[in-house]
Amino acid sequence: MTGNITSEIDVDQSELVGTEPVSVKQPEVSYRQWRGLFLDIQQEHDFKPLTIEGDLPADISGIFYQNGPGLFSAQGTQYGHLFDGDGLIRSIRIKDGKAQGAVKLVQSTGLQEERQAGKILFSGLGTAVVADTRVGRWKSILTMLRKGMKGEFAGKNLANTSVLIWQNRLLALLEATKPTEMNPDTLDTIGETSLGKAVQGAFSAHPHWVSERQTGFNFGVNQRGADTFLDVVELPKNGPCKAFTSIKLDRRPVVMVHDNIATANHLVFFIPPVHFPLKNLWNIIKGSAILPQFEWKESLGTEVIIIPIDDPTKVTRFKTKPFFCTHFANAYEENGKLIVDYVHSPDLFVFDYIGSSHMGYSKKFHQDVFDKMKPETLVLRRATIDVDRKDIQFRTLSNKVCEFPKINPSLQGSRYNYTYMLHQLDTFEPTGYTLTHLLKLNVQTGESTIVGLGSEQFPSEPVFIRKKNAKSEDEGYLLTITYDGNKHLSYLAVLDAQHLKQGPIAKIHFGQALPIGFHGAWRPL
């Protein structure tokens, strides 16, 4: 799949008649040249100088990291789902008004084994792998069973979802298994880590920091025997990573607990009604793709789990109507209640929404996908939780389709005003990728600012960094790696978070196209 990388824009000039003003049709703003987001990375490289366009603010000093798939096929075979792509770390180091960039694939053991074998060896969310011979199939089955009984991950650690900067260490994350450590200065792969044996299985791609406590938390959903556990670890600013608590979940196995959030005093989990019938386990063992084995079972409802940080034994659990949380924006406590802001979906539509984007399917295919989109899909909602009464109330903060919410990191777990997200216009075209704009939302007042970066410009998750000596919450910059579909090139756009309508104040050019990115992080220097 190559797609049409160049954009053609027609501008009609009207003739001057007498003293009438010239009427000029404005250039069409379109978002059709998105296919370049889903092409394999062409060049890996170490840190090297990058070209800067515009005025790069002098007070920006740090390293930006972003993770996402870098390969969409292996050995000539296309992956069956976007989330099956091998991880690619992209980074920009900014200091003294200069910028250097590096791009490197995560050299997982699985990727190296597949390259040596010359074929895909591991099934994924949408990728099915069946051994060539009966002996090979039984060998694969026995390997999966053996690893499963040991609590080991039997798939490929793609490390393609997010990055965590912790105690000057850089970790590439995939929620199904252990983190992969990378050299933060070179992006070379060091390898899987258990963080001092604190992580024994899965380690989510969405850890969260609690600013008031100067510590972070993450979790993993792990199978031990016939039971499923929610294992939580603590990631303090100083000191080792340590096991925090472990909670046995009601259903087994439990899948698709994608994110979690923390207030100053509580950890919050929404366990969706994604059922994995044990009868389907045999399909995976035989080599079937994983995602088709999941079932959305509304009768199960979504379970709310609240863990007090100071006494994790006093867990509160209750059920509510079924929904799926793709990502949390933030959470805090007010008037004795927990305020939790998150991106809401009534089902697992998001996996169809983006999962096939790299496949090059027709416009009709994508229209059929969007026809399944229910109201209140991918909108920012607020859950107000009364822990003592085991009650949860919902309201929509914005009915605009959005994803990848980020906030001022100094307010994680505290009351805040602003979140910054990607946004799909109401007038979107049903193509393979529609998150074309940036959205700044005041979650307290509902006031919003929507900004596009121009025709065929596709931003990714915006990361907020504070200005030095900032006086207000939104006094800072947004960094977003952006794909230019007109030129088939990518750049880091730098925007003033208080003046988004002005557009990028600086662009840092990579000199090549970068595939779609998921989550990023900023490390101050």
XYZ file of C-alpha atoms in Angstrom:
525
model
C 0.000 0.000 0.000
C 1.467 3.338 -1.005
C -1.558 5.624 -1.311
C -1.511 8.967 -3.094
C 1.090 10.966 -1.225
C 0.747 14.285 -3.062
C -2.233 16.569 -2.606
C -3.826 18.592 -5.397
C -5.781 21.719 -4.430
C -7.764 23.663 -7.040
C -8.214 27.407 -6.546
C -10.743 29.177 -8.816
C -9.933 32.812 -9.697
C -12.905 35.023 -10.644
C -12.579 37.838 -13.125
C -12.497 41.518 -12.149
C -15.738 43.171 -13.337
C -15.829 46.971 -13.185
C -15.171 48.106 -9.647
C -16.356 44.850 -8.080
C -13.843 43.272 -5.678
C -12.012 40.135 -6.704
C -13.790 37.044 -5.425
C -11.327 34.253 -4.702
C -12.382 30.783 -3.720
C -10.401 29.786 -0.649
C -8.130 26.762 -0.972
C -9.844 23.560 -0.037
C -8.804 22.214 3.346
C -8.856 18.459 3.039
C -7.632 15.450 4.983
C -7.380 12.720 2.363
C -3.639 12.072 2.209
C -3.449 10.066 5.421
C -2.106 6.790 4.071
C 1.493 7.822 4.650
C 0.806 7.476 8.374
C 0.603 3.733 7.869
C 3.756 2.973 5.908
C 6.801 1.216 7.360
C 9.553 3.477 8.663
C 12.145 4.005 5.945
C 15.206 5.054 7.921
C 16.341 4.446 11.487
C 19.077 6.735 12.755
C 20.938 7.977 15.809
C 20.527 11.512 17.110
C 21.449 13.994 14.399
C 20.773 17.719 13.826
C 17.273 18.568 12.607
C 16.099 21.621 10.681
C 14.118 24.208 12.643
C 11.502 26.398 10.974
C 10.154 29.431 12.846
C 11.104 30.706 16.288
C 11.837 27.888 18.717
C 11.303 29.278 22.247
C 14.544 29.534 24.209
C 12.948 28.182 27.395
C 12.260 24.764 25.866
C 14.966 22.393 27.064
C 14.362 18.669 27.191
C 13.811 15.452 25.282
C 10.523 14.442 23.679
C 9.845 10.729 23.222
C 6.944 9.111 21.391
C 6.042 5.483 20.742
C 3.885 3.869 18.104
C 4.010 1.170 15.428
C 6.906 1.456 13.004
C 6.310 -1.642 10.888
C 2.938 -2.736 9.537
C 4.145 -5.911 7.886
C 6.819 -8.532 8.289
C 8.537 -10.616 5.660
C 6.030 -9.507 3.033
C 2.929 -10.268 5.120
C 0.731 -7.426 6.340
C -0.271 -7.386 9.996
C -3.985 -7.890 10.609
C -4.380 -5.004 13.066
C -2.725 -1.641 13.566
C -1.886 -2.557 17.158
C 0.212 -5.510 15.935
C 2.890 -3.179 14.535
C 6.422 -3.335 15.949
C 7.298 -0.446 18.264
C 9.179 2.591 16.974
C 10.640 5.199 19.325
C 10.980 8.710 17.888
C 12.754 11.375 19.890
C 13.770 15.024 19.677
C 16.354 16.573 21.977
C 15.946 20.353 22.309
C 18.574 22.515 23.989
C 19.988 26.006 23.483
C 17.685 26.643 20.541
C 18.914 23.604 18.626
C 17.293 20.235 17.959
C 18.516 16.725 17.319
C 16.355 13.737 16.463
C 16.591 9.954 16.510
C 14.310 7.170 15.274
C 14.757 3.505 16.181
C 12.704 0.326 16.205
C 12.412 -1.584 19.450
C 14.603 -4.612 18.817
C 12.434 -7.124 20.621
C 13.416 -10.769 20.832
C 10.321 -11.603 18.782
C 11.215 -9.194 15.994
C 14.730 -10.605 15.779
C 13.411 -14.182 15.731
C 11.003 -13.353 12.898
C 13.712 -11.682 10.848
C 15.952 -14.690 11.304
C 13.131 -17.079 10.373
C 12.044 -14.976 7.413
C 8.356 -15.116 8.373
C 5.818 -14.019 10.983
C 5.970 -16.312 14.010
C 3.521 -14.725 16.457
C -0.218 -14.181 16.343
C -1.489 -10.785 17.488
C -4.716 -8.888 18.042
C -5.629 -9.195 14.386
C -2.793 -11.272 12.973
C -3.267 -15.030 12.743
C -0.258 -17.305 12.401
C -0.653 -21.001 11.705
C 2.388 -23.270 11.520
C 3.196 -24.782 8.134
C 3.068 -28.407 9.268
C 1.184 -30.504 11.790
C 4.397 -30.979 13.782
C 4.985 -27.241 13.713
C 1.439 -26.542 14.915
C 1.792 -28.903 17.867
C 5.162 -27.405 18.691
C 3.562 -23.945 18.775
C 0.683 -25.218 20.908
C 3.014 -26.831 23.442
C 5.165 -23.694 23.604
C 2.127 -21.507 24.323
C 0.821 -23.904 26.968
C 4.216 -24.137 28.651
C 4.631 -20.364 28.794
C 1.047 -19.872 29.934
C 1.468 -22.275 32.848
C 4.554 -20.312 33.926
C 2.683 -17.019 33.693
C 4.878 -15.939 30.781
C 3.706 -13.934 27.786
C 3.509 -16.222 24.765
C 3.313 -13.516 22.112
C 5.727 -10.934 20.758
C 6.520 -8.017 23.049
C 5.827 -5.298 20.496
C 6.553 -2.465 22.981
C 4.579 -0.188 20.655
C 2.092 1.747 22.772
C 3.659 4.207 25.176
C 6.820 5.366 26.906
C 7.550 5.867 30.586
C 10.351 8.061 31.866
C 11.093 6.913 35.410
C 14.202 7.790 37.398
C 15.998 8.736 34.167
C 15.170 5.356 32.651
C 13.222 5.039 29.402
C 10.705 2.201 29.139
C 8.760 1.215 26.019
C 5.408 -0.250 27.018
C 2.921 -2.840 25.792
C 0.120 -3.534 28.244
C 0.179 -7.321 27.912
C 3.678 -7.957 29.221
C 6.820 -6.557 30.838
C 8.302 -3.184 29.878
C 11.231 -2.970 27.488
C 14.086 -0.762 28.618
C 15.699 1.563 26.079
C 18.813 3.686 26.372
C 17.361 7.218 26.772
C 20.417 8.811 25.144
C 20.750 6.524 22.103
C 17.353 4.735 21.808
C 19.191 1.415 21.662
C 17.195 -1.517 23.028
C 18.430 -2.879 26.359
C 15.719 -5.525 26.755
C 12.787 -6.585 28.899
C 12.929 -5.684 32.582
C 10.986 -6.718 35.680
C 12.040 -3.492 37.470
C 13.778 -5.357 40.243
C 11.327 -8.291 40.135
C 8.402 -6.002 41.043
C 6.746 -6.741 37.685
C 5.972 -10.435 37.311
C 3.691 -10.279 34.290
C 1.744 -7.577 32.485
C 2.658 -3.912 32.936
C 0.077 -1.517 31.491
C 1.032 1.055 28.882
C -0.696 3.747 30.969
C 1.048 4.457 34.269
C -0.105 7.582 36.104
C 1.698 10.010 38.366
C 0.259 11.535 41.550
C 1.788 14.991 41.845
C 0.919 15.508 45.519
C 2.648 12.271 46.502
C 5.542 12.424 44.035
C 4.932 8.826 43.092
C 3.374 6.916 40.232
C 1.257 3.781 39.904
C 0.748 1.200 37.214
C -1.011 -2.131 36.916
C -1.148 -5.368 35.006
C -3.904 -7.924 34.499
C -2.387 -11.364 35.053
C -3.622 -14.927 34.967
C -2.492 -17.235 37.765
C -3.924 -20.684 37.428
C -7.681 -20.385 36.946
C -7.871 -16.888 38.467
C -7.289 -13.380 37.131
C -5.601 -10.695 39.219
C -5.240 -6.944 39.008
C -1.643 -6.416 40.136
C -0.686 -2.843 41.065
C 2.863 -1.523 41.458
C 4.183 1.753 42.838
C 6.798 3.815 41.000
C 8.194 6.351 43.502
C 10.316 9.335 42.530
C 13.111 7.828 44.605
C 13.623 4.213 45.561
C 12.758 0.944 43.855
C 9.568 -0.055 42.071
C 7.534 -2.204 44.455
C 4.410 -4.323 44.513
C 1.530 -2.265 45.918
C -1.509 -4.548 45.985
C -3.166 -7.412 44.128
C -6.909 -7.868 43.654
C -8.626 -11.006 42.426
C -11.097 -10.149 39.691
C -14.527 -11.758 39.495
C -14.286 -12.941 35.912
C -11.594 -15.027 34.305
C -9.875 -14.332 32.176
C -10.371 -10.530 32.166
C -9.131 -8.579 29.154
C -8.952 -5.026 27.825
C -8.432 -3.084 31.057
C -6.636 -0.449 29.028
C -6.040 2.402 31.468
C -6.381 3.514 35.087
C -6.238 6.825 36.942
C -5.342 8.189 40.367
C -6.484 11.009 42.609
C -4.364 12.201 45.512
C -5.792 9.411 47.686
C -7.389 6.761 45.470
C -6.699 4.547 42.465
C -9.634 4.135 40.070
C -10.269 1.265 37.655
C -13.142 0.705 35.219
C -13.294 -3.016 34.322
C -15.228 -3.318 31.028
C -17.553 -6.221 30.150
C -15.152 -7.752 27.659
C -15.623 -11.477 27.985
C -13.112 -14.059 26.863
C -14.871 -17.434 26.783
C -12.475 -20.185 27.780
C -13.735 -22.227 24.841
C -12.060 -19.658 22.574
C -8.669 -20.248 24.169
C -8.179 -23.253 21.921
C -8.581 -21.009 18.866
C -5.679 -18.834 20.030
C -3.553 -21.859 20.873
C -4.105 -23.072 17.312
C -2.914 -19.720 15.939
C -6.062 -17.605 15.509
C -5.956 -13.847 15.989
C -6.790 -12.699 19.510
C -9.283 -9.849 19.031
C -12.009 -11.947 17.320
C -12.088 -14.173 20.418
C -13.279 -11.310 22.648
C -16.981 -10.795 23.281
C -18.688 -7.611 24.462
C -21.146 -8.922 27.050
C -23.377 -6.092 28.255
C -25.035 -8.220 30.939
C -21.764 -8.202 32.889
C -21.799 -4.425 33.275
C -18.676 -2.383 33.983
C -17.107 -2.876 37.397
C -15.805 0.142 39.303
C -12.863 -0.591 41.609
C -11.600 2.048 44.053
C -8.372 1.419 46.001
C -7.416 3.785 48.858
C -3.713 4.543 48.501
C -3.139 4.762 52.259
C -4.958 1.483 52.976
C -5.180 -0.653 49.826
C -6.938 -3.456 51.724
C -10.161 -1.408 51.945
C -11.236 -1.824 48.348
C -14.636 -0.584 47.134
C -16.237 -2.465 44.246
C -19.577 -2.119 42.487
C -21.170 -2.506 39.049
C -22.629 0.097 36.717
C -23.982 0.142 33.162
C -21.590 -1.199 30.509
C -19.069 1.117 28.883
C -15.447 1.136 27.814
C -12.855 3.720 28.833
C -10.216 4.247 26.172
C -8.122 6.769 28.137
C -8.373 8.863 31.280
C -7.678 12.602 31.259
C -7.352 13.164 35.013
C -9.053 12.616 38.355
C -9.268 14.532 41.617
C -11.286 14.774 44.817
C -13.890 17.407 45.608
C -16.544 17.626 48.334
C -15.875 14.070 49.446
C -16.333 12.616 45.955
C -14.026 11.416 43.206
C -14.144 13.360 39.944
C -12.948 11.199 37.047
C -12.675 12.499 33.477
C -12.234 9.950 30.706
C -12.845 9.226 27.019
C -16.036 7.185 26.853
C -17.170 4.538 24.409
C -20.348 2.437 24.695
C -18.545 -0.584 23.202
C -15.288 -1.644 21.542
C -15.892 0.397 18.391
C -12.491 2.046 18.749
C -10.762 -1.178 17.695
C -12.633 -1.157 14.374
C -12.281 2.624 14.171
C -8.522 2.582 13.875
C -7.477 -1.070 13.723
C -7.784 -1.456 9.953
C -6.458 1.986 8.996
C -3.246 0.568 7.552
C -4.999 -1.954 5.311
C -5.788 0.378 2.416
C -9.479 -0.490 2.371
C -12.049 1.372 0.307
C -14.036 4.423 1.354
C -17.140 2.211 1.456
C -15.434 -0.093 3.949
C -14.685 2.816 6.249
C -18.191 4.206 5.795
C -19.581 0.843 6.900
C -17.342 0.985 9.978
C -18.504 4.481 10.915
C -22.136 3.497 10.380
C -21.698 1.248 13.443
C -20.591 4.175 15.599
C -23.082 4.687 18.430
C -23.902 8.041 20.055
C -21.515 9.078 22.829
C -18.612 7.224 21.222
C -15.204 8.768 21.967
C -16.481 11.755 23.909
C -15.064 13.169 27.127
C -17.267 12.296 30.092
C -17.092 12.980 33.804
C -17.843 10.289 36.371
C -18.619 11.568 39.861
C -18.138 8.753 42.358
C -19.506 8.614 45.886
C -17.327 5.871 47.333
C -19.307 5.420 50.572
C -22.629 5.029 48.739
C -21.130 3.024 45.874
C -22.742 5.422 43.463
C -21.520 6.795 40.150
C -23.081 9.582 38.096
C -22.099 10.532 34.563
C -22.271 13.671 32.473
C -20.748 14.559 29.127
C -18.160 17.333 29.284
C -17.981 17.664 25.517
C -19.897 15.919 22.742
C -16.993 16.402 20.350
C -15.295 13.200 19.194
C -11.867 13.161 20.814
C -8.998 10.938 21.942
C -5.581 11.000 23.653
C -6.306 13.545 26.416
C -3.300 15.172 28.094
C -3.036 17.791 30.845
C -0.473 19.987 32.563
C 1.555 17.208 34.241
C 2.005 19.178 37.466
C -1.738 18.744 38.144
C -2.019 14.975 37.796
C -4.362 13.776 40.542
C -5.393 17.356 41.381
C -8.160 19.758 40.335
C -7.474 21.164 36.898
C -9.102 23.177 34.128
C -7.640 22.217 30.770
C -7.154 19.079 28.754
C -5.661 18.867 25.266
C -6.781 16.183 22.811
C -7.029 15.071 19.222
C -10.406 15.784 17.649
C -12.549 14.539 14.782
C -14.560 17.262 13.056
C -18.323 16.865 12.747
C -17.832 17.228 8.984
C -15.238 14.460 8.765
C -14.886 12.218 5.743
C -15.238 8.484 6.490
C -11.661 7.561 5.655
C -9.148 5.472 7.530
C -7.996 8.268 9.836
C -10.112 11.177 11.029
C -8.451 12.666 14.145
C -7.241 15.713 12.252
C -7.494 18.592 14.750
C -6.338 19.680 18.191
C -8.922 20.399 20.874
C -8.317 22.413 24.033
C -11.187 22.002 26.488
C -11.882 23.790 29.756
C -13.459 20.929 31.698
C -14.914 23.314 34.281
C -16.665 25.735 31.895
C -17.033 23.716 28.679
C -15.245 26.377 26.627
C -13.261 24.839 23.790
C -10.765 25.799 21.107
C -10.418 23.688 17.962
C -7.377 24.110 15.745
C -6.316 22.497 12.496
C -2.721 22.753 11.340
C -3.600 23.073 7.664
C -4.670 20.980 4.726
C -3.393 17.380 4.908
C -1.691 17.990 8.279
C -2.251 15.173 10.781
C -1.170 15.875 14.383
C -0.662 13.177 16.998
C -1.231 13.123 20.759
C -0.327 16.592 22.102
C 2.067 16.719 25.055
C 1.958 19.788 27.323
C 5.140 21.282 28.759
C 5.126 24.234 31.149
C 6.851 27.499 30.446
C 9.492 28.450 32.970
C 8.024 30.456 35.866
C 4.495 29.900 34.526
C 1.791 31.719 36.484
C -1.291 30.034 35.008
C -2.204 26.420 34.263
C -2.204 26.729 30.478
C 0.968 28.817 30.258
C 3.063 26.414 28.254
C 3.575 24.702 24.925
C 1.969 21.819 23.085
C 4.266 19.439 21.246
C 2.742 17.219 18.581
C 4.486 15.121 15.934
C 2.600 15.942 12.749
C 2.447 14.180 9.401
C 2.366 16.414 6.317
C 0.398 14.483 3.718
C 1.243 17.025 1.016
C 4.973 16.350 1.273
C 4.990 12.885 2.863
C 7.178 14.252 5.673
C 6.826 14.629 9.437
C 7.738 17.373 11.878
C 7.331 18.286 15.528
C 4.918 21.214 15.792
C 5.383 23.577 18.740
C 2.309 25.618 19.693
C 1.646 28.168 22.423
C -1.060 26.514 24.539
C -2.660 29.889 25.321
C -2.750 30.956 21.661
C -3.474 27.811 19.671
C -5.241 29.717 16.903
C -1.901 31.243 15.930
C -0.773 27.820 14.775
C 2.737 26.423 15.196
C 5.337 28.928 16.344
C 8.041 26.483 15.317
C 8.421 23.254 13.380
C 11.266 20.782 13.780
C 11.599 18.676 10.641
C 12.596 15.012 10.695
C 13.364 14.854 6.982
C 11.250 11.729 6.496
C 7.729 10.499 7.142
C 7.071 8.937 10.532
C 4.282 6.390 11.017
C 1.351 7.106 13.296
C 2.309 7.687 16.926
C 0.358 6.796 20.042
C 1.660 8.118 23.379
C 4.579 10.381 24.229
C 6.394 11.937 27.175
C 8.692 14.862 27.946
C 11.923 14.689 29.938
C 13.206 18.128 31.056
C 16.938 18.821 30.838
